[in-house]
CSV table of C-alpha atoms and ligand atoms in Angstrom, one decimal:
chain,number,residue,atom,x,y,z
A,1,MET,CA,-54.6,-5.2,-6.8
A,2,HIS,CA,-54.5,-2.8,-3.5
A,3,PHE,CA,-54.1,0.9,-2.9
A,4,ASP,CA,-52.2,2.2,0.1
A,5,ARG,CA,-54.6,3.1,3.1
A,6,PRO,CA,-52.8,5.2,5.6
A,7,ARG,CA,-56.4,5.5,7.2
A,8,ARG,CA,-55.4,2.2,8.7
A,9,ASN,CA,-53.1,3.5,11.1
A,10,ARG,CA,-55.8,6.3,12.0
A,11,LYS,CA,-58.9,3.9,12.4
A,12,HIS,CA,-59.0,4.0,16.7
A,13,PRO,CA,-57.4,6.2,19.2
A,14,ALA,CA,-55.2,3.7,20.6
A,15,ILE,CA,-53.4,2.7,16.9
A,16,ARG,CA,-53.2,6.5,16.8
A,17,SER,CA,-51.5,6.6,19.9
A,18,LEU,CA,-48.9,3.7,18.7
A,19,VAL,CA,-47.8,5.4,15.8
A,20,ARG,CA,-47.5,8.9,17.1
A,21,GLU,CA,-44.4,10.6,16.0
A,22,THR,CA,-44.4,13.1,18.3
A,23,ARG,CA,-45.4,14.1,22.0
A,24,LEU,CA,-45.6,16.9,24.3
A,25,TRP,CA,-44.1,15.7,28.0
A,26,LYS,CA,-44.4,18.2,30.5
A,27,ALA,CA,-40.4,17.5,31.1
A,28,SER,CA,-39.9,19.5,27.9
A,29,LEU,CA,-41.9,22.7,29.0
A,30,ILE,CA,-40.9,25.8,31.0
A,31,GLN,CA,-42.9,27.9,32.6
A,32,PRO,CA,-42.0,31.7,32.3
A,33,LEU,CA,-43.1,33.7,35.2
A,34,PHE,CA,-43.1,37.4,36.1
A,35,VAL,CA,-42.4,39.0,39.6
A,36,TRP,CA,-42.4,42.6,40.9
A,37,GLU,CA,-41.8,44.5,44.3
A,38,GLY,CA,-45.3,44.7,44.9
A,39,GLY,CA,-47.1,43.3,47.8
A,40,GLU,CA,-50.0,41.7,45.8
A,41,CYS,CA,-50.3,39.9,42.1
A,42,LEU,CA,-51.4,41.8,39.8
A,43,ALA,CA,-53.3,40.1,36.1
A,44,VAL,CA,-51.6,40.9,32.8
A,45,GLY,CA,-54.0,42.4,30.6
A,46,SER,CA,-52.7,41.1,27.2
A,47,MET,CA,-52.0,37.7,28.7
A,48,PRO,CA,-55.1,36.2,30.1
A,49,GLY,CA,-54.3,34.0,33.1
A,50,ILE,CA,-50.6,35.5,33.6
A,51,LYS,CA,-49.8,37.4,36.8
A,52,LYS,CA,-47.0,39.7,38.1
A,53,LEU,CA,-46.5,37.9,41.1
A,54,SER,CA,-45.3,39.2,44.3
A,55,VAL,CA,-42.8,37.3,45.6
A,56,LYS,CA,-44.6,35.4,48.1
A,57,GLY,CA,-47.3,34.5,44.8
A,58,LEU,CA,-43.9,33.5,43.0
A,59,VAL,CA,-42.8,31.2,45.7
A,60,GLN,CA,-46.2,29.5,46.1
A,61,GLU,CA,-46.8,29.6,41.8
A,62,CYS,CA,-43.3,27.5,42.1
A,63,GLY,CA,-44.7,25.2,44.6
A,64,ASP,CA,-47.6,24.3,42.4
A,65,LEU,CA,-45.6,23.9,39.4
A,66,VAL,CA,-43.1,21.5,41.6
A,67,GLN,CA,-46.0,19.7,42.9
A,68,LEU,CA,-47.3,19.3,39.2
A,69,GLY,CA,-44.1,17.9,38.2
A,70,CYS,CA,-42.6,20.8,36.3
A,71,LEU,CA,-38.8,20.9,36.2
A,72,ALA,CA,-37.9,24.6,35.5
A,73,VAL,CA,-39.2,27.9,35.5
A,74,ALA,CA,-38.0,31.3,33.7
A,75,ILE,CA,-38.3,34.4,36.2
A,76,PHE,CA,-38.7,37.9,34.7
A,77,PRO,CA,-38.4,41.0,36.8
A,78,SER,CA,-40.9,43.7,36.4
A,79,VAL,CA,-38.7,46.8,37.6
A,80,ALA,CA,-40.4,50.1,39.4
A,81,TRP,CA,-39.8,52.9,36.8
A,82,GLU,CA,-38.3,55.1,39.5
A,83,ARG,CA,-35.1,52.8,39.6
A,84,LYS,CA,-34.6,52.8,35.9
A,85,ASP,CA,-32.0,54.8,34.1
A,86,ALA,CA,-30.1,54.7,30.6
A,87,ARG,CA,-27.4,52.2,31.7
A,88,GLY,CA,-29.9,50.0,33.4
A,89,SER,CA,-27.7,50.3,36.7
A,90,CYS,CA,-30.0,49.1,38.7
A,91,SER,CA,-29.6,45.4,37.3
A,92,LEU,CA,-26.7,44.9,39.8
A,93,ASP,CA,-28.5,46.6,43.1
A,94,SER,CA,-28.4,43.9,45.9
A,95,ASP,CA,-31.9,44.5,46.4
A,96,ASN,CA,-32.9,43.7,42.8
A,97,ILE,CA,-36.1,42.2,42.8
A,98,LEU,CA,-35.0,39.5,40.3
A,99,PHE,CA,-32.2,38.4,43.0
A,100,THR,CA,-34.8,38.4,45.9
A,101,ALA,CA,-37.4,36.6,43.9
A,102,VAL,CA,-34.4,34.0,43.1
A,103,GLN,CA,-33.3,33.3,46.4
A,104,ALA,CA,-37.1,32.7,47.9
A,105,VAL,CA,-37.4,30.4,44.8
A,106,LYS,CA,-34.0,28.3,45.5
A,107,LYS,CA,-34.4,28.1,49.1
A,108,SER,CA,-38.1,26.7,49.1
A,109,PHE,CA,-37.5,24.4,46.2
A,110,PRO,CA,-33.6,23.9,45.4
A,111,GLY,CA,-34.5,20.9,43.1
A,112,LEU,CA,-36.4,23.5,40.6
A,113,MET,CA,-34.3,24.9,37.8
A,114,VAL,CA,-34.1,28.5,37.6
A,115,ILE,CA,-33.3,30.1,34.8
A,116,ALA,CA,-32.8,34.0,34.3
A,117,ASP,CA,-32.4,36.3,31.3
A,118,VAL,CA,-29.2,38.1,31.0
A,119,ALA,CA,-30.2,41.3,29.1
A,120,LEU,CA,-30.3,45.1,30.5
A,121,ASP,CA,-34.3,45.7,29.0
A,122,PRO,CA,-36.1,45.3,32.7
A,123,TYR,CA,-33.3,47.9,33.9
A,124,THR,CA,-33.3,50.5,31.3
A,125,ASP,CA,-35.5,53.5,31.1
A,126,HIS,CA,-35.4,53.2,27.1
A,127,GLY,CA,-36.0,49.3,27.2
A,128,HIS,CA,-33.1,48.4,25.2
A,129,ASP,CA,-31.4,45.2,26.2
A,130,GLY,CA,-28.1,46.9,26.2
A,131,ILE,CA,-26.1,50.2,27.0
A,132,VAL,CA,-27.2,53.4,24.5
A,133,ASP,CA,-24.5,55.6,23.4
A,134,SER,CA,-24.7,59.4,22.9
A,135,LYS,CA,-25.3,59.1,19.2
A,136,GLY,CA,-28.4,56.4,20.2
A,137,HIS,CA,-26.8,53.2,18.9
A,138,VAL,CA,-26.8,49.9,21.2
A,139,ASP,CA,-22.8,49.7,22.4
A,140,ASN,CA,-22.1,46.4,21.6
A,141,ASP,CA,-18.7,46.0,23.7
A,142,ALA,CA,-19.9,47.7,26.4
A,143,SER,CA,-23.3,46.2,26.7
A,144,VAL,CA,-21.5,42.6,27.0
A,145,GLU,CA,-19.4,43.7,29.7
A,146,ALA,CA,-22.5,45.0,31.9
A,147,LEU,CA,-23.9,41.6,30.8
A,148,CYS,CA,-21.4,39.7,31.9
A,149,LYS,CA,-21.4,41.4,35.7
A,150,LEU,CA,-25.6,40.6,35.6
A,151,ALA,CA,-24.7,37.2,34.7
A,152,VAL,CA,-22.2,36.3,37.9
A,153,ALA,CA,-24.6,38.4,40.0
A,154,GLU,CA,-27.3,36.0,38.7
A,155,ALA,CA,-24.9,33.0,39.2
A,156,GLY,CA,-24.0,34.0,42.8
A,157,ILE,CA,-27.7,34.1,44.1
A,158,GLY,CA,-28.2,31.0,42.7
A,159,VAL,CA,-29.6,30.7,39.0
A,160,ASP,CA,-28.9,27.7,37.8
A,161,ILE,CA,-29.1,28.3,33.9
A,162,VAL,CA,-28.1,32.0,32.6
A,163,ALA,CA,-30.0,33.0,29.5
A,164,PRO,CA,-28.6,35.9,27.6
A,165,SER,CA,-31.4,37.3,25.5
A,166,ASP,CA,-29.7,40.4,24.4
A,167,MET,CA,-28.4,39.4,21.1
A,168,MET,CA,-25.2,41.1,21.5
A,169,ASP,CA,-22.0,39.8,19.5
A,170,GLY,CA,-19.5,37.8,21.7
A,171,ARG,CA,-21.7,37.6,24.3
A,172,VAL,CA,-22.1,33.9,25.3
A,173,GLY,CA,-18.2,33.4,25.1
A,174,ALA,CA,-17.5,36.6,27.2
A,175,ILE,CA,-20.4,35.5,29.9
A,176,ARG,CA,-18.7,31.7,29.8
A,177,GLY,CA,-15.3,33.3,30.6
A,178,ALA,CA,-16.8,35.5,33.7
A,179,LEU,CA,-18.7,33.0,35.0
A,180,ASP,CA,-15.8,30.5,35.1
A,181,ASN,CA,-13.3,33.1,36.5
A,182,ALA,CA,-16.0,33.9,39.1
A,183,GLY,CA,-15.9,30.0,39.8
A,184,PHE,CA,-19.2,29.4,38.6
A,185,GLN,CA,-18.2,26.5,36.4
A,186,GLU,CA,-21.5,24.9,36.9
A,187,VAL,CA,-23.8,27.5,36.0
A,188,SER,CA,-25.6,26.5,32.7
A,189,ILE,CA,-26.1,29.2,29.5
A,190,LEU,CA,-29.1,28.7,27.6
A,191,SER,CA,-28.6,31.4,24.4
A,192,TYR,CA,-31.3,32.8,22.9
A,193,ALA,CA,-29.2,32.2,20.0
A,194,VAL,CA,-31.4,32.8,17.3
A,195,LYS,CA,-34.0,35.6,18.7
A,196,TYR,CA,-35.8,37.7,15.8
A,197,ALA,CA,-36.8,41.6,15.9
A,198,SER,CA,-40.6,40.3,16.4
A,199,ALA,CA,-43.8,41.8,16.9
A,200,TYR,CA,-44.8,39.1,18.8
A,201,TYR,CA,-43.4,40.6,22.2
A,202,ASN,CA,-45.5,43.2,23.0
A,203,PRO,CA,-47.6,41.6,25.8
A,204,PHE,CA,-44.4,40.4,27.5
A,205,ARG,CA,-42.8,44.1,27.3
A,206,ASP,CA,-46.5,45.3,28.9
A,207,ALA,CA,-45.7,42.7,31.7
A,208,VAL,CA,-42.4,43.7,32.6
A,209,GLY,CA,-42.9,47.0,31.8
A,210,SER,CA,-39.8,47.5,29.3
A,211,GLY,CA,-41.9,48.8,26.4
A,212,GLY,CA,-41.5,52.4,26.7
A,213,ASN,CA,-43.0,54.0,24.1
A,214,LEU,CA,-43.7,49.9,22.7
A,215,SER,CA,-44.3,51.5,18.7
A,216,LEU,CA,-40.9,53.5,18.8
A,217,LEU,CA,-38.8,50.6,20.7
A,218,ASP,CA,-37.0,49.2,17.8
A,219,LYS,CA,-34.3,46.5,18.6
A,220,LYS,CA,-33.5,45.7,14.6
A,221,SER,CA,-30.1,46.8,15.2
A,222,TYR,CA,-29.3,43.5,17.3
A,223,GLN,CA,-32.4,41.3,17.1
A,224,MET,CA,-32.5,39.0,13.7
A,225,ASP,CA,-34.1,40.0,10.6
A,226,PRO,CA,-37.4,38.1,10.3
A,227,ALA,CA,-36.3,37.4,6.7
A,228,ASN,CA,-33.3,35.5,7.3
A,229,VAL,CA,-32.5,31.8,7.1
A,230,ARG,CA,-28.9,31.4,6.9
A,231,GLU,CA,-27.9,33.9,9.2
A,232,ALA,CA,-29.8,32.0,11.9
A,233,ILE,CA,-27.4,29.2,11.3
A,234,ARG,CA,-24.6,31.2,11.8
A,235,GLU,CA,-25.5,32.8,14.9
A,236,ALA,CA,-26.5,29.3,16.2
A,237,LEU,CA,-22.9,28.3,15.4
A,238,LEU,CA,-21.4,30.9,16.8
A,239,ASP,CA,-22.9,30.5,20.1
A,240,VAL,CA,-22.2,26.7,20.3
A,241,GLN,CA,-18.6,27.7,19.6
A,242,GLU,CA,-18.6,30.2,22.4
A,243,GLY,CA,-19.7,27.7,25.0
A,244,ALA,CA,-23.4,27.4,24.9
A,245,ASP,CA,-25.0,24.4,26.8
A,246,MET,CA,-28.4,25.0,24.9
A,247,LEU,CA,-29.8,27.2,22.2
A,248,MET,CA,-32.8,28.8,21.9
A,249,VAL,CA,-35.0,29.9,18.7
A,250,LYS,CA,-37.6,32.4,19.6
A,251,PRO,CA,-40.2,33.1,18.8
A,252,ALA,CA,-41.2,29.8,17.8
A,253,GLY,CA,-44.5,29.0,16.1
A,254,PRO,CA,-44.1,31.6,13.3
A,255,TYR,CA,-40.4,30.1,12.7
A,256,LEU,CA,-40.6,26.4,12.5
A,257,ASP,CA,-38.6,26.4,9.5
A,258,ILE,CA,-35.8,28.2,11.6
A,259,ILE,CA,-36.0,25.1,14.7
A,260,ARG,CA,-36.1,22.7,11.9
A,261,VAL,CA,-32.9,24.0,10.5
A,262,VAL,CA,-30.8,24.7,13.7
A,263,ARG,CA,-31.9,21.2,15.0
A,264,GLU,CA,-30.2,19.7,11.8
A,265,GLN,CA,-27.2,21.9,11.9
A,266,THR,CA,-26.5,21.6,15.5
A,267,LEU,CA,-26.3,19.1,18.5
A,268,LEU,CA,-26.8,20.9,21.5
A,269,PRO,CA,-30.3,20.5,23.0
A,270,LEU,CA,-32.7,23.0,21.7
A,271,ALA,CA,-35.2,25.4,23.0
A,272,ALA,CA,-38.1,27.3,21.2
A,273,TYR,CA,-39.8,30.1,23.1
A,274,GLN,CA,-43.6,30.4,22.2
A,275,THR,CA,-43.9,34.1,23.1
A,276,SER,CA,-46.6,36.3,24.4
A,277,GLY,CA,-47.8,37.3,21.4
A,278,GLU,CA,-48.4,33.9,20.5
A,279,TYR,CA,-50.2,33.2,23.5
A,280,ALA,CA,-52.1,36.2,23.4
A,281,GLN,CA,-53.2,35.4,19.9
A,282,ILE,CA,-54.9,31.8,20.8
A,283,HIS,CA,-56.5,33.4,23.9
A,284,ALA,CA,-57.7,36.6,22.0
A,285,ALA,CA,-59.2,34.0,19.2
A,286,ALA,CA,-60.9,31.7,21.5
A,287,GLN,CA,-62.4,34.6,23.5
A,288,LEU,CA,-64.1,35.7,20.0
A,289,GLY,CA,-65.2,32.3,19.6
A,290,TRP,CA,-63.4,31.8,16.6
A,291,LEU,CA,-60.8,29.1,17.5
A,292,ASN,CA,-61.2,26.1,19.9
A,293,TYR,CA,-58.8,27.2,23.1
A,294,LYS,CA,-57.6,23.7,23.8
A,295,GLN,CA,-57.4,22.0,20.7
A,296,THR,CA,-55.4,25.4,19.3
A,297,ARG,CA,-53.0,25.5,21.7
A,298,ASP,CA,-52.3,21.7,22.2
A,299,GLU,CA,-51.5,22.0,18.0
A,300,ALA,CA,-49.0,25.0,18.5
A,301,LEU,CA,-47.2,23.5,21.3
A,302,LEU,CA,-47.0,19.8,19.5
A,303,ALA,CA,-45.7,22.0,16.0
A,304,ILE,CA,-42.9,23.4,17.8
A,305,ARG,CA,-41.9,20.0,19.5
A,306,ARG,CA,-42.3,18.3,15.8
A,307,ALA,CA,-40.4,21.0,14.2
A,308,GLY,CA,-37.4,20.0,16.3
A,309,ALA,CA,-37.5,21.9,19.4
A,310,ASP,CA,-36.4,19.7,22.7
A,311,LEU,CA,-37.8,22.3,25.0
A,312,ILE,CA,-40.5,24.9,25.1
A,313,LEU,CA,-40.7,28.2,27.3
A,314,THR,CA,-44.4,28.6,26.8
A,315,TYR,CA,-47.2,30.4,29.2
A,316,PHE,CA,-49.3,27.4,29.0
A,317,ALA,CA,-46.7,24.9,30.8
A,318,ARG,CA,-48.7,24.8,34.0
A,319,GLU,CA,-51.8,24.2,32.2
A,320,ILE,CA,-50.2,21.4,30.1
A,321,ALA,CA,-48.7,20.2,33.2
A,322,GLU,CA,-52.5,20.1,35.1
A,323,THR,CA,-53.7,18.0,32.6
A,324,SER,CA,-51.4,15.7,31.4
A,325,SER,CA,-49.7,12.6,33.5
A,326,SER,CA,-46.6,12.6,31.5
B,1,LIG,C1,-35.9,40.2,26.9
B,1,LIG,C2,-36.9,39.5,26.5
B,1,LIG,C3,-38.1,39.8,25.8
B,1,LIG,C4,-38.6,38.6,25.8
B,1,LIG,C5,-37.8,37.5,26.6
B,1,LIG,N1,-36.9,38.1,27.0
B,1,LIG,C6,-38.5,40.8,25.0
B,1,LIG,C7,-37.7,41.6,24.3
B,1,LIG,O1,-36.6,40.8,23.6
B,1,LIG,O2,-37.8,42.9,23.8
B,1,LIG,C8,-40.0,38.3,25.1
B,1,LIG,C9,-40.8,37.1,25.5
B,1,LIG,C10,-42.1,37.2,25.2
B,1,LIG,O3,-42.5,38.1,24.1
B,1,LIG,O4,-42.9,36.0,25.7
B,1,LIG,N2,-34.5,40.6,25.9
């Protein structure tokens, strides 16, 4: 007579490693980076260790990441307030800081995959991802038109993967069409297919200055209701149909059930975005001495992989790459 002893598989670090089901590879981590027009690099208060980089600082940072074996970065612009307007027109200016930054990075590191958001929020004075009409509604179809132009402009300056993060209806198909018409058949689309109207984005909005009055910015008419699961499947399947190359769920940690269900219902590579708020939470608790920083960080990332994400956008990417050999 014996009873099951699952602990045998945990008795030694080597055995634990042999039977481990999920791993964090640096090849699956993507570092988000912020760039601005200034000549120096500025710390982002609510994101310890993260800076708004000058173009020179960004290129240096990308050099370090390449050395460390990172394969991709997502670059976000922090645009000077004076340039912004209600329509986000400066997104198409030839001196858009995002374009300058991407060109500089691709020139130095052509093999590093550069991802850029397609959304208007860094460029609009109200902070919405699209164009707001006279009644205060975010106008879906006018926004999609503007997003197509931005996607084509990004492709033109060398972005490898455009990432529509706006949650307008029909934008993935429209962007695919616009890219193909402009001769950018090889440019990929990573769709923020399932993006929730979440409270976890505030530190990011501090960093890019897209918050306006943060407490007033309400994206619930286009980003998803955190209460919904079936709707996530619907959004994901639509983006598959419309021609996305990869899907994303965002936020990640509080939405592991969503990552799992999208993984099970679709075939495309799946990314998850561990948001600025998730990053800030871990740092804040660690600073207070309430959580162990490294253990919590690694567990949070592993859980996102275990839920089914192939790729993770995470502000911890560089640190993990620094400490892991594969
Ligand atoms: C812009 C965008 C946001 C994030 C990524 N792209 C903010 C938002 O939708 O308001 C959030 C990233 C993060 O919190 O780390 N559309």
